[in-house]
Amino acid sequence: MITVKNLHKSFEDNNHVLRGVNYHISPGEKIVIVGPSGSGKSTFLRCLNLLERPTEGEIWFDGQCITDERVDINHVRQHMGMVFQHFNLFHNLTIMDNIILAPTKLKLQTVEEAKENALKLLTRVGLQEKADAYPASLSGGQKQRIAIVRSLAMNPRVMLFDEPTSALDPEMVGEVLQVMKELADSGMTMVVVTHEMGFAREVGTKVLFMDGGNIVEENTPAEFFGNPQAPRLKEFLSKVL
């Protein structure tokens, strides 16, 4: 579904964050990316839907080279859900209006269809009674579940998660991870940058370790955690497990 070829990303201060990353993601895979701060995890994720434009290299999605300047990236992004660390909900809109905004603006659904779909999704995450509330009245965990629902309302082919629990109180992390686990069980293709090692072990089909702008090691969760090969990964796991 997604192929990354020789991906480089440098920022203006000569900060070379990604250094020739190559990777392939198949439909239905749950790719979990872990690593120290500054290793390039979030930059890699944000390059997948061109929130960050790569300095060099190609990204292919569904057989289309999306790094080609002629491609309408906004059309491509309709099929790639994105969940951020800080929710990014519109505070002046109700939860319902946050969810139906994109599908109705893009004329993918009528308002009635979008509302019906939104209620189904809200019920799925246990927040149907919050449809008319505003984001300010919700807990962090509830906001993040709404952010996931808002992405799902576009019926995406892949979901990208950028440290979705790192801004939450520890008590609220579980409720968000539970929604993500159920999403994984439903067959959604997912790419998740996270510090939650338990989630990586339980949900990932593959776990990647990034350091210094490259993928240092990738494996199944059992092998990744049980039999790490790279010295840098062994050192990292000894500190986080």
PDB file of N, CA and C in Angstrom, residues 85-163:
ATOM      1  N   GLN A  85      -0.722  14.254  18.241  1.00  0.00           N
ATOM      2  CA  GLN A  85      -0.486  14.225  19.680  1.00  0.00           C
ATOM      3  C   GLN A  85      -1.480  15.122  20.420  1.00  0.00           C
ATOM      4  N   HIS A  86      -1.788  16.289  19.839  1.00  0.00           N
ATOM      5  CA  HIS A  86      -2.594  17.285  20.561  1.00  0.00           C
ATOM      6  C   HIS A  86      -3.998  17.452  19.958  1.00  0.00           C
ATOM      7  N   PHE A  87      -4.575  16.365  19.473  1.00  0.00           N
ATOM      8  CA  PHE A  87      -5.990  16.276  19.078  1.00  0.00           C
ATOM      9  C   PHE A  87      -6.366  17.141  17.867  1.00  0.00           C
ATOM     10  N   ASN A  88      -6.030  18.458  17.922  1.00  0.00           N
ATOM     11  CA  ASN A  88      -6.333  19.369  16.803  1.00  0.00           C
ATOM     12  C   ASN A  88      -7.817  19.404  16.448  1.00  0.00           C
ATOM     13  N   LEU A  89      -8.674  19.365  17.460  1.00  0.00           N
ATOM     14  CA  LEU A  89     -10.108  19.552  17.220  1.00  0.00           C
ATOM     15  C   LEU A  89     -10.410  21.047  17.099  1.00  0.00           C
ATOM     16  N   PHE A  90     -11.510  21.370  16.401  1.00  0.00           N
ATOM     17  CA  PHE A  90     -11.938  22.767  16.303  1.00  0.00           C
ATOM     18  C   PHE A  90     -12.787  23.104  17.528  1.00  0.00           C
ATOM     19  N   HIS A  91     -12.285  24.022  18.356  1.00  0.00           N
ATOM     20  CA  HIS A  91     -12.935  24.278  19.649  1.00  0.00           C
ATOM     21  C   HIS A  91     -14.264  25.003  19.519  1.00  0.00           C
ATOM     22  N   ASN A  92     -14.484  25.680  18.391  1.00  0.00           N
ATOM     23  CA  ASN A  92     -15.742  26.430  18.211  1.00  0.00           C
ATOM     24  C   ASN A  92     -16.849  25.570  17.615  1.00  0.00           C
ATOM     25  N   LEU A  93     -16.559  24.293  17.346  1.00  0.00           N
ATOM     26  CA  LEU A  93     -17.554  23.385  16.777  1.00  0.00           C
ATOM     27  C   LEU A  93     -17.900  22.291  17.778  1.00  0.00           C
ATOM     28  N   THR A  94     -19.149  21.813  17.719  1.00  0.00           N
ATOM     29  CA  THR A  94     -19.511  20.660  18.549  1.00  0.00           C
ATOM     30  C   THR A  94     -18.760  19.423  18.057  1.00  0.00           C
ATOM     31  N   ILE A  95     -18.804  18.379  18.855  1.00  0.00           N
ATOM     32  CA  ILE A  95     -18.160  17.124  18.466  1.00  0.00           C
ATOM     33  C   ILE A  95     -18.740  16.624  17.138  1.00  0.00           C
ATOM     34  N   MET A  96     -20.068  16.660  17.024  1.00  0.00           N
ATOM     35  CA  MET A  96     -20.712  16.220  15.783  1.00  0.00           C
ATOM     36  C   MET A  96     -20.201  17.035  14.593  1.00  0.00           C
ATOM     37  N   ASP A  97     -20.133  18.361  14.754  1.00  0.00           N
ATOM     38  CA  ASP A  97     -19.701  19.213  13.639  1.00  0.00           C
ATOM     39  C   ASP A  97     -18.231  19.008  13.297  1.00  0.00           C
ATOM     40  N   ASN A  98     -17.411  18.716  14.307  1.00  0.00           N
ATOM     41  CA  ASN A  98     -16.015  18.365  14.041  1.00  0.00           C
ATOM     42  C   ASN A  98     -15.923  17.134  13.134  1.00  0.00           C
ATOM     43  N   ILE A  99     -16.778  16.155  13.422  1.00  0.00           N
ATOM     44  CA  ILE A  99     -16.689  14.877  12.704  1.00  0.00           C
ATOM     45  C   ILE A  99     -17.224  14.979  11.284  1.00  0.00           C
ATOM     46  N   ILE A 100     -18.318  15.720  11.106  1.00  0.00           N
ATOM     47  CA  ILE A 100     -18.953  15.740   9.768  1.00  0.00           C
ATOM     48  C   ILE A 100     -18.360  16.815   8.851  1.00  0.00           C
ATOM     49  N   LEU A 101     -17.489  17.669   9.391  1.00  0.00           N
ATOM     50  CA  LEU A 101     -16.971  18.797   8.606  1.00  0.00           C
ATOM     51  C   LEU A 101     -16.330  18.342   7.286  1.00  0.00           C
ATOM     52  N   ALA A 102     -15.368  17.425   7.362  1.00  0.00           N
ATOM     53  CA  ALA A 102     -14.627  17.043   6.139  1.00  0.00           C
ATOM     54  C   ALA A 102     -15.509  16.295   5.134  1.00  0.00           C
ATOM     55  N   PRO A 103     -16.227  15.232   5.559  1.00  0.00           N
ATOM     56  CA  PRO A 103     -17.020  14.513   4.557  1.00  0.00           C
ATOM     57  C   PRO A 103     -18.101  15.358   3.889  1.00  0.00           C
ATOM     58  N   THR A 104     -18.652  16.359   4.611  1.00  0.00           N
ATOM     59  CA  THR A 104     -19.687  17.197   3.986  1.00  0.00           C
ATOM     60  C   THR A 104     -19.065  18.300   3.138  1.00  0.00           C
ATOM     61  N   LYS A 105     -17.982  18.911   3.618  1.00  0.00           N
ATOM     62  CA  LYS A 105     -17.308  19.958   2.833  1.00  0.00           C
ATOM     63  C   LYS A 105     -16.833  19.412   1.488  1.00  0.00           C
ATOM     64  N   LEU A 106     -16.329  18.176   1.519  1.00  0.00           N
ATOM     65  CA  LEU A 106     -15.798  17.569   0.298  1.00  0.00           C
ATOM     66  C   LEU A 106     -16.903  16.907  -0.534  1.00  0.00           C
ATOM     67  N   LYS A 107     -18.152  17.048  -0.032  1.00  0.00           N
ATOM     68  CA  LYS A 107     -19.323  16.508  -0.733  1.00  0.00           C
ATOM     69  C   LYS A 107     -19.222  14.991  -0.966  1.00  0.00           C
ATOM     70  N   LEU A 108     -18.609  14.314   0.017  1.00  0.00           N
ATOM     71  CA  LEU A 108     -18.532  12.849  -0.046  1.00  0.00           C
ATOM     72  C   LEU A 108     -19.803  12.239   0.541  1.00  0.00           C
ATOM     73  N   GLN A 109     -20.454  12.986   1.442  1.00  0.00           N
ATOM     74  CA  GLN A 109     -21.695  12.520   2.074  1.00  0.00           C
ATOM     75  C   GLN A 109     -22.611  13.718   2.266  1.00  0.00           C
ATOM     76  N   THR A 110     -23.924  13.441   2.277  1.00  0.00           N
ATOM     77  CA  THR A 110     -24.869  14.491   2.674  1.00  0.00           C
ATOM     78  C   THR A 110     -24.731  14.700   4.186  1.00  0.00           C
ATOM     79  N   VAL A 111     -25.271  15.796   4.683  1.00  0.00           N
ATOM     80  CA  VAL A 111     -25.217  16.060   6.127  1.00  0.00           C
ATOM     81  C   VAL A 111     -25.891  14.921   6.891  1.00  0.00           C
ATOM     82  N   GLU A 112     -27.022  14.441   6.375  1.00  0.00           N
ATOM     83  CA  GLU A 112     -27.745  13.355   7.058  1.00  0.00           C
ATOM     84  C   GLU A 112     -26.892  12.076   7.107  1.00  0.00           C
ATOM     85  N   GLU A 113     -26.286  11.734   5.963  1.00  0.00           N
ATOM     86  CA  GLU A 113     -25.437  10.532   5.915  1.00  0.00           C
ATOM     87  C   GLU A 113     -24.245  10.674   6.850  1.00  0.00           C
ATOM     88  N   ALA A 114     -23.638  11.865   6.848  1.00  0.00           N
ATOM     89  CA  ALA A 114     -22.453  12.089   7.676  1.00  0.00           C
ATOM     90  C   ALA A 114     -22.804  11.998   9.162  1.00  0.00           C
ATOM     91  N   LYS A 115     -23.973  12.547   9.528  1.00  0.00           N
ATOM     92  CA  LYS A 115     -24.388  12.491  10.943  1.00  0.00           C
ATOM     93  C   LYS A 115     -24.684  11.057  11.372  1.00  0.00           C
ATOM     94  N   GLU A 116     -25.322  10.319  10.497  1.00  0.00           N
ATOM     95  CA  GLU A 116     -25.634   8.907  10.808  1.00  0.00           C
ATOM     96  C   GLU A 116     -24.341   8.108  10.997  1.00  0.00           C
ATOM     97  N   ASN A 117     -23.393   8.324  10.101  1.00  0.00           N
ATOM     98  CA  ASN A 117     -22.106   7.649  10.193  1.00  0.00           C
ATOM     99  C   ASN A 117     -21.355   8.078  11.453  1.00  0.00           C
ATOM    100  N   ALA A 118     -21.399   9.388  11.773  1.00  0.00           N
ATOM    101  CA  ALA A 118     -20.711   9.912  12.954  1.00  0.00           C
ATOM    102  C   ALA A 118     -21.265   9.281  14.230  1.00  0.00           C
ATOM    103  N   LEU A 119     -22.592   9.138  14.290  1.00  0.00           N
ATOM    104  CA  LEU A 119     -23.192   8.529  15.482  1.00  0.00           C
ATOM    105  C   LEU A 119     -22.769   7.073  15.648  1.00  0.00           C
ATOM    106  N   LYS A 120     -22.675   6.355  14.533  1.00  0.00           N
ATOM    107  CA  LYS A 120     -22.203   4.964  14.597  1.00  0.00           C
ATOM    108  C   LYS A 120     -20.778   4.909  15.139  1.00  0.00           C
ATOM    109  N   LEU A 121     -19.939   5.812  14.645  1.00  0.00           N
ATOM    110  CA  LEU A 121     -18.539   5.833  15.081  1.00  0.00           C
ATOM    111  C   LEU A 121     -18.426   6.265  16.540  1.00  0.00           C
ATOM    112  N   LEU A 122     -19.227   7.249  16.940  1.00  0.00           N
ATOM    113  CA  LEU A 122     -19.214   7.690  18.348  1.00  0.00           C
ATOM    114  C   LEU A 122     -19.650   6.556  19.272  1.00  0.00           C
ATOM    115  N   THR A 123     -20.655   5.800  18.824  1.00  0.00           N
ATOM    116  CA  THR A 123     -21.117   4.657  19.616  1.00  0.00           C
ATOM    117  C   THR A 123     -20.004   3.617  19.749  1.00  0.00           C
ATOM    118  N   ARG A 124     -19.259   3.446  18.657  1.00  0.00           N
ATOM    119  CA  ARG A 124     -18.160   2.474  18.648  1.00  0.00           C
ATOM    120  C   ARG A 124     -17.096   2.812  19.696  1.00  0.00           C
ATOM    121  N   VAL A 125     -16.881   4.115  19.960  1.00  0.00           N
ATOM    122  CA  VAL A 125     -15.869   4.501  20.960  1.00  0.00           C
ATOM    123  C   VAL A 125     -16.507   4.924  22.290  1.00  0.00           C
ATOM    124  N   GLY A 126     -17.821   4.664  22.417  1.00  0.00           N
ATOM    125  CA  GLY A 126     -18.492   4.909  23.691  1.00  0.00           C
ATOM    126  C   GLY A 126     -18.733   6.374  24.023  1.00  0.00           C
ATOM    127  N   LEU A 127     -18.863   7.221  23.014  1.00  0.00           N
ATOM    128  CA  LEU A 127     -19.029   8.661  23.276  1.00  0.00           C
ATOM    129  C   LEU A 127     -20.244   9.251  22.565  1.00  0.00           C
ATOM    130  N   GLN A 128     -21.238   8.405  22.279  1.00  0.00           N
ATOM    131  CA  GLN A 128     -22.394   8.902  21.531  1.00  0.00           C
ATOM    132  C   GLN A 128     -23.127  10.029  22.266  1.00  0.00           C
ATOM    133  N   GLU A 129     -23.041  10.050  23.605  1.00  0.00           N
ATOM    134  CA  GLU A 129     -23.768  11.085  24.362  1.00  0.00           C
ATOM    135  C   GLU A 129     -23.047  12.437  24.288  1.00  0.00           C
ATOM    136  N   LYS A 130     -21.855  12.472  23.679  1.00  0.00           N
ATOM    137  CA  LYS A 130     -21.086  13.726  23.597  1.00  0.00           C
ATOM    138  C   LYS A 130     -21.261  14.443  22.254  1.00  0.00           C
ATOM    139  N   ALA A 131     -22.170  13.971  21.420  1.00  0.00           N
ATOM    140  CA  ALA A 131     -22.311  14.528  20.065  1.00  0.00           C
ATOM    141  C   ALA A 131     -22.504  16.042  20.067  1.00  0.00           C
ATOM    142  N   ASP A 132     -23.270  16.565  21.020  1.00  0.00           N
ATOM    143  CA  ASP A 132     -23.578  17.997  21.028  1.00  0.00           C
ATOM    144  C   ASP A 132     -22.683  18.799  21.962  1.00  0.00           C
ATOM    145  N   ALA A 133     -21.726  18.125  22.600  1.00  0.00           N
ATOM    146  CA  ALA A 133     -20.791  18.821  23.496  1.00  0.00           C
ATOM    147  C   ALA A 133     -19.712  19.530  22.679  1.00  0.00           C
ATOM    148  N   TYR A 134     -18.975  20.421  23.351  1.00  0.00           N
ATOM    149  CA  TYR A 134     -17.832  21.085  22.734  1.00  0.00           C
ATOM    150  C   TYR A 134     -16.536  20.474  23.284  1.00  0.00           C
ATOM    151  N   PRO A 135     -15.466  20.535  22.513  1.00  0.00           N
ATOM    152  CA  PRO A 135     -14.221  19.886  22.951  1.00  0.00           C
ATOM    153  C   PRO A 135     -13.743  20.308  24.339  1.00  0.00           C
ATOM    154  N   ALA A 136     -13.975  21.581  24.702  1.00  0.00           N
ATOM    155  CA  ALA A 136     -13.474  22.077  25.992  1.00  0.00           C
ATOM    156  C   ALA A 136     -14.039  21.297  27.181  1.00  0.00           C
ATOM    157  N   SER A 137     -15.204  20.655  26.984  1.00  0.00           N
ATOM    158  CA  SER A 137     -15.837  19.943  28.102  1.00  0.00           C
ATOM    159  C   SER A 137     -15.368  18.489  28.210  1.00  0.00           C
ATOM    160  N   LEU A 138     -14.477  18.067  27.325  1.00  0.00           N
ATOM    161  CA  LEU A 138     -14.051  16.661  27.289  1.00  0.00           C
ATOM    162  C   LEU A 138     -12.680  16.476  27.940  1.00  0.00           C
ATOM    163  N   SER A 139     -12.443  15.287  28.447  1.00  0.00           N
ATOM    164  CA  SER A 139     -11.111  14.945  28.960  1.00  0.00           C
ATOM    165  C   SER A 139     -10.168  14.723  27.782  1.00  0.00           C
ATOM    166  N   GLY A 140      -8.884  14.674  28.076  1.00  0.00           N
ATOM    167  CA  GLY A 140      -7.900  14.431  27.021  1.00  0.00           C
ATOM    168  C   GLY A 140      -8.133  13.117  26.299  1.00  0.00           C
ATOM    169  N   GLY A 141      -8.465  12.076  27.062  1.00  0.00           N
ATOM    170  CA  GLY A 141      -8.713  10.770  26.444  1.00  0.00           C
ATOM    171  C   GLY A 141      -9.922  10.791  25.532  1.00  0.00           C
ATOM    172  N   GLN A 142     -10.972  11.524  25.981  1.00  0.00           N
ATOM    173  CA  GLN A 142     -12.167  11.637  25.138  1.00  0.00           C
ATOM    174  C   GLN A 142     -11.862  12.432  23.870  1.00  0.00           C
ATOM    175  N   LYS A 143     -11.091  13.515  23.999  1.00  0.00           N
ATOM    176  CA  LYS A 143     -10.726  14.307  22.814  1.00  0.00           C
ATOM    177  C   LYS A 143      -9.969  13.446  21.805  1.00  0.00           C
ATOM    178  N   GLN A 144      -9.064  12.608  22.303  1.00  0.00           N
ATOM    179  CA  GLN A 144      -8.271  11.804  21.370  1.00  0.00           C
ATOM    180  C   GLN A 144      -9.140  10.740  20.705  1.00  0.00           C
ATOM    181  N   ARG A 145     -10.099  10.184  21.435  1.00  0.00           N
ATOM    182  CA  ARG A 145     -11.029   9.227  20.804  1.00  0.00           C
ATOM    183  C   ARG A 145     -11.867   9.922  19.735  1.00  0.00           C
ATOM    184  N   ILE A 146     -12.263  11.175  19.994  1.00  0.00           N
ATOM    185  CA  ILE A 146     -12.999  11.952  18.989  1.00  0.00           C
ATOM    186  C   ILE A 146     -12.109  12.215  17.773  1.00  0.00           C
ATOM    187  N   ALA A 147     -10.839  12.514  18.011  1.00  0.00           N
ATOM    188  CA  ALA A 147      -9.915  12.765  16.898  1.00  0.00           C
ATOM    189  C   ALA A 147      -9.788  11.517  16.018  1.00  0.00           C
ATOM    190  N   ILE A 148      -9.798  10.347  16.640  1.00  0.00           N
ATOM    191  CA  ILE A 148      -9.740   9.093  15.874  1.00  0.00           C
ATOM    192  C   ILE A 148     -11.025   8.933  15.056  1.00  0.00           C
ATOM    193  N   VAL A 149     -12.163   9.195  15.690  1.00  0.00           N
ATOM    194  CA  VAL A 149     -13.455   9.095  14.995  1.00  0.00           C
ATOM    195  C   VAL A 149     -13.497  10.062  13.816  1.00  0.00           C
ATOM    196  N   ARG A 150     -12.997  11.281  14.023  1.00  0.00           N
ATOM    197  CA  ARG A 150     -13.013  12.275  12.947  1.00  0.00           C
ATOM    198  C   ARG A 150     -12.239  11.766  11.720  1.00  0.00           C
ATOM    199  N   SER A 151     -11.102  11.095  11.970  1.00  0.00           N
ATOM    200  CA  SER A 151     -10.345  10.519  10.854  1.00  0.00           C
ATOM    201  C   SER A 151     -11.104   9.371  10.211  1.00  0.00           C
ATOM    202  N   LEU A 152     -11.727   8.534  11.032  1.00  0.00           N
ATOM    203  CA  LEU A 152     -12.451   7.373  10.497  1.00  0.00           C
ATOM    204  C   LEU A 152     -13.669   7.791   9.673  1.00  0.00           C
ATOM    205  N   ALA A 153     -14.208   8.975   9.949  1.00  0.00           N
ATOM    206  CA  ALA A 153     -15.394   9.449   9.229  1.00  0.00           C
ATOM    207  C   ALA A 153     -15.125   9.612   7.736  1.00  0.00           C
ATOM    208  N   MET A 154     -13.844   9.724   7.379  1.00  0.00           N
ATOM    209  CA  MET A 154     -13.474   9.845   5.959  1.00  0.00           C
ATOM    210  C   MET A 154     -13.268   8.477   5.317  1.00  0.00           C
ATOM    211  N   ASN A 155     -13.480   7.415   6.092  1.00  0.00           N
ATOM    212  CA  ASN A 155     -13.321   6.049   5.585  1.00  0.00           C
ATOM    213  C   ASN A 155     -11.936   5.836   4.944  1.00  0.00           C
ATOM    214  N   PRO A 156     -10.872   6.126   5.717  1.00  0.00           N
ATOM    215  CA  PRO A 156      -9.526   6.074   5.150  1.00  0.00           C
ATOM    216  C   PRO A 156      -9.057   4.643   4.884  1.00  0.00           C
ATOM    217  N   ARG A 157      -8.050   4.503   4.022  1.00  0.00           N
ATOM    218  CA  ARG A 157      -7.464   3.195   3.743  1.00  0.00           C
ATOM    219  C   ARG A 157      -6.316   2.898   4.696  1.00  0.00           C
ATOM    220  N   VAL A 158      -5.741   3.945   5.282  1.00  0.00           N
ATOM    221  CA  VAL A 158      -4.650   3.772   6.243  1.00  0.00           C
ATOM    222  C   VAL A 158      -4.796   4.852   7.316  1.00  0.00           C
ATOM    223  N   MET A 159      -4.409   4.519   8.551  1.00  0.00           N
ATOM    224  CA  MET A 159      -4.447   5.487   9.652  1.00  0.00           C
ATOM    225  C   MET A 159      -3.036   5.704  10.165  1.00  0.00           C
ATOM    226  N   LEU A 160      -2.645   6.976  10.282  1.00  0.00           N
ATOM    227  CA  LEU A 160      -1.341   7.353  10.811  1.00  0.00           C
ATOM    228  C   LEU A 160      -1.535   7.972  12.194  1.00  0.00           C
ATOM    229  N   PHE A 161      -0.776   7.484  13.168  1.00  0.00           N
ATOM    230  CA  PHE A 161      -0.893   7.981  14.546  1.00  0.00           C
ATOM    231  C   PHE A 161       0.459   8.525  14.994  1.00  0.00           C
ATOM    232  N   ASP A 162       0.507   9.821  15.348  1.00  0.00           N
ATOM    233  CA  ASP A 162       1.755  10.430  15.796  1.00  0.00           C
ATOM    234  C   ASP A 162       1.733  10.616  17.313  1.00  0.00           C
ATOM    235  N   GLU A 163       2.286   9.649  18.023  1.00  0.00           N
ATOM    236  CA  GLU A 163       2.334   9.671  19.496  1.00  0.00           C
ATOM    237  C   GLU A 163       0.972  10.059  20.093  1.00  0.00           C
TER     238      GLU A 163
END
